[in-house]
Amino acid sequence: MRRLLCQVCGRPADRNREGVLWLIGGEAPEHTGRTDALTTSHPPLCEPCAVRSVRACPHLRPRATALRVRAHTLVGVRGALYRPGRPRPAAWTVAGVAYDDARIRWVRAGQLVVRLESYTVVTLAAPCP
Ligand SMILES: [Zn+2]
């Protein structure tokens, strides 16, 4: 995530003047009425992998939105959230926890979480189904 490598092939994610290519599952942000920044634990992609992912991934296939992201910030981690217990902490749930959240020290992190702050909805080279 920090190096903006494609989450599928590991090569540099696609980048142009509009920004870095990201895919999100679900409605295009301007169609949902959301005004807040998006957060995701999924790294960006290169365009060939984005097209293949939309075709192959059951989560993305029904509705995926491609974004060109101009500004993003690492804001936390996603992983197993533990709670105090005896004789040792007990796994409780899987959650995304912000760096400034007091629970951050109780997370066994598996992924970084990034906030996509400035983006444009775009169309992939091959249209999303
Ligand atoms: Zn790739």
PDB file of N, CA and C and ligand atoms in Angstrom, residues 6 8-11 46 49, ligand 1:
ATOM      1  N   CYS A   6       0.406  -2.572  -7.365  1.00  0.00           N
ATOM      2  CA  CYS A   6      -0.829  -3.261  -7.714  1.00  0.00           C
ATOM      3  C   CYS A   6      -1.066  -4.410  -6.738  1.00  0.00           C
ATOM      4  N   VAL A   8      -2.655  -7.041  -7.161  1.00  0.00           N
ATOM      5  CA  VAL A   8      -2.708  -8.344  -7.818  1.00  0.00           C
ATOM      6  C   VAL A   8      -1.327  -8.788  -8.288  1.00  0.00           C
ATOM      7  N   CYS A   9      -0.647  -7.968  -9.091  1.00  0.00           N
ATOM      8  CA  CYS A   9       0.611  -8.406  -9.714  1.00  0.00           C
ATOM      9  C   CYS A   9       1.856  -7.852  -9.036  1.00  0.00           C
ATOM     10  N   GLY A  10       1.726  -6.828  -8.206  1.00  0.00           N
ATOM     11  CA  GLY A  10       2.871  -6.285  -7.498  1.00  0.00           C
ATOM     12  C   GLY A  10       3.680  -5.268  -8.281  1.00  0.00           C
ATOM     13  N   ARG A  11       3.298  -5.000  -9.521  1.00  0.00           N
ATOM     14  CA  ARG A  11       3.975  -3.940 -10.279  1.00  0.00           C
ATOM     15  C   ARG A  11       3.381  -2.592  -9.865  1.00  0.00           C
ATOM     16  N   CYS A  46      -3.002  -1.952 -11.221  1.00  0.00           N
ATOM     17  CA  CYS A  46      -2.657  -1.553 -12.587  1.00  0.00           C
ATOM     18  C   CYS A  46      -3.919  -1.795 -13.415  1.00  0.00           C
ATOM     19  N   CYS A  49      -4.904  -5.525 -14.404  1.00  0.00           N
ATOM     20  CA  CYS A  49      -5.397  -6.294 -13.254  1.00  0.00           C
ATOM     21  C   CYS A  49      -6.762  -5.793 -12.793  1.00  0.00           C
TER      22      CYS A  49
HETATM   23 ZN    ZN B   1      -1.460  -5.558 -11.649  1.00  0.00          ZN
END
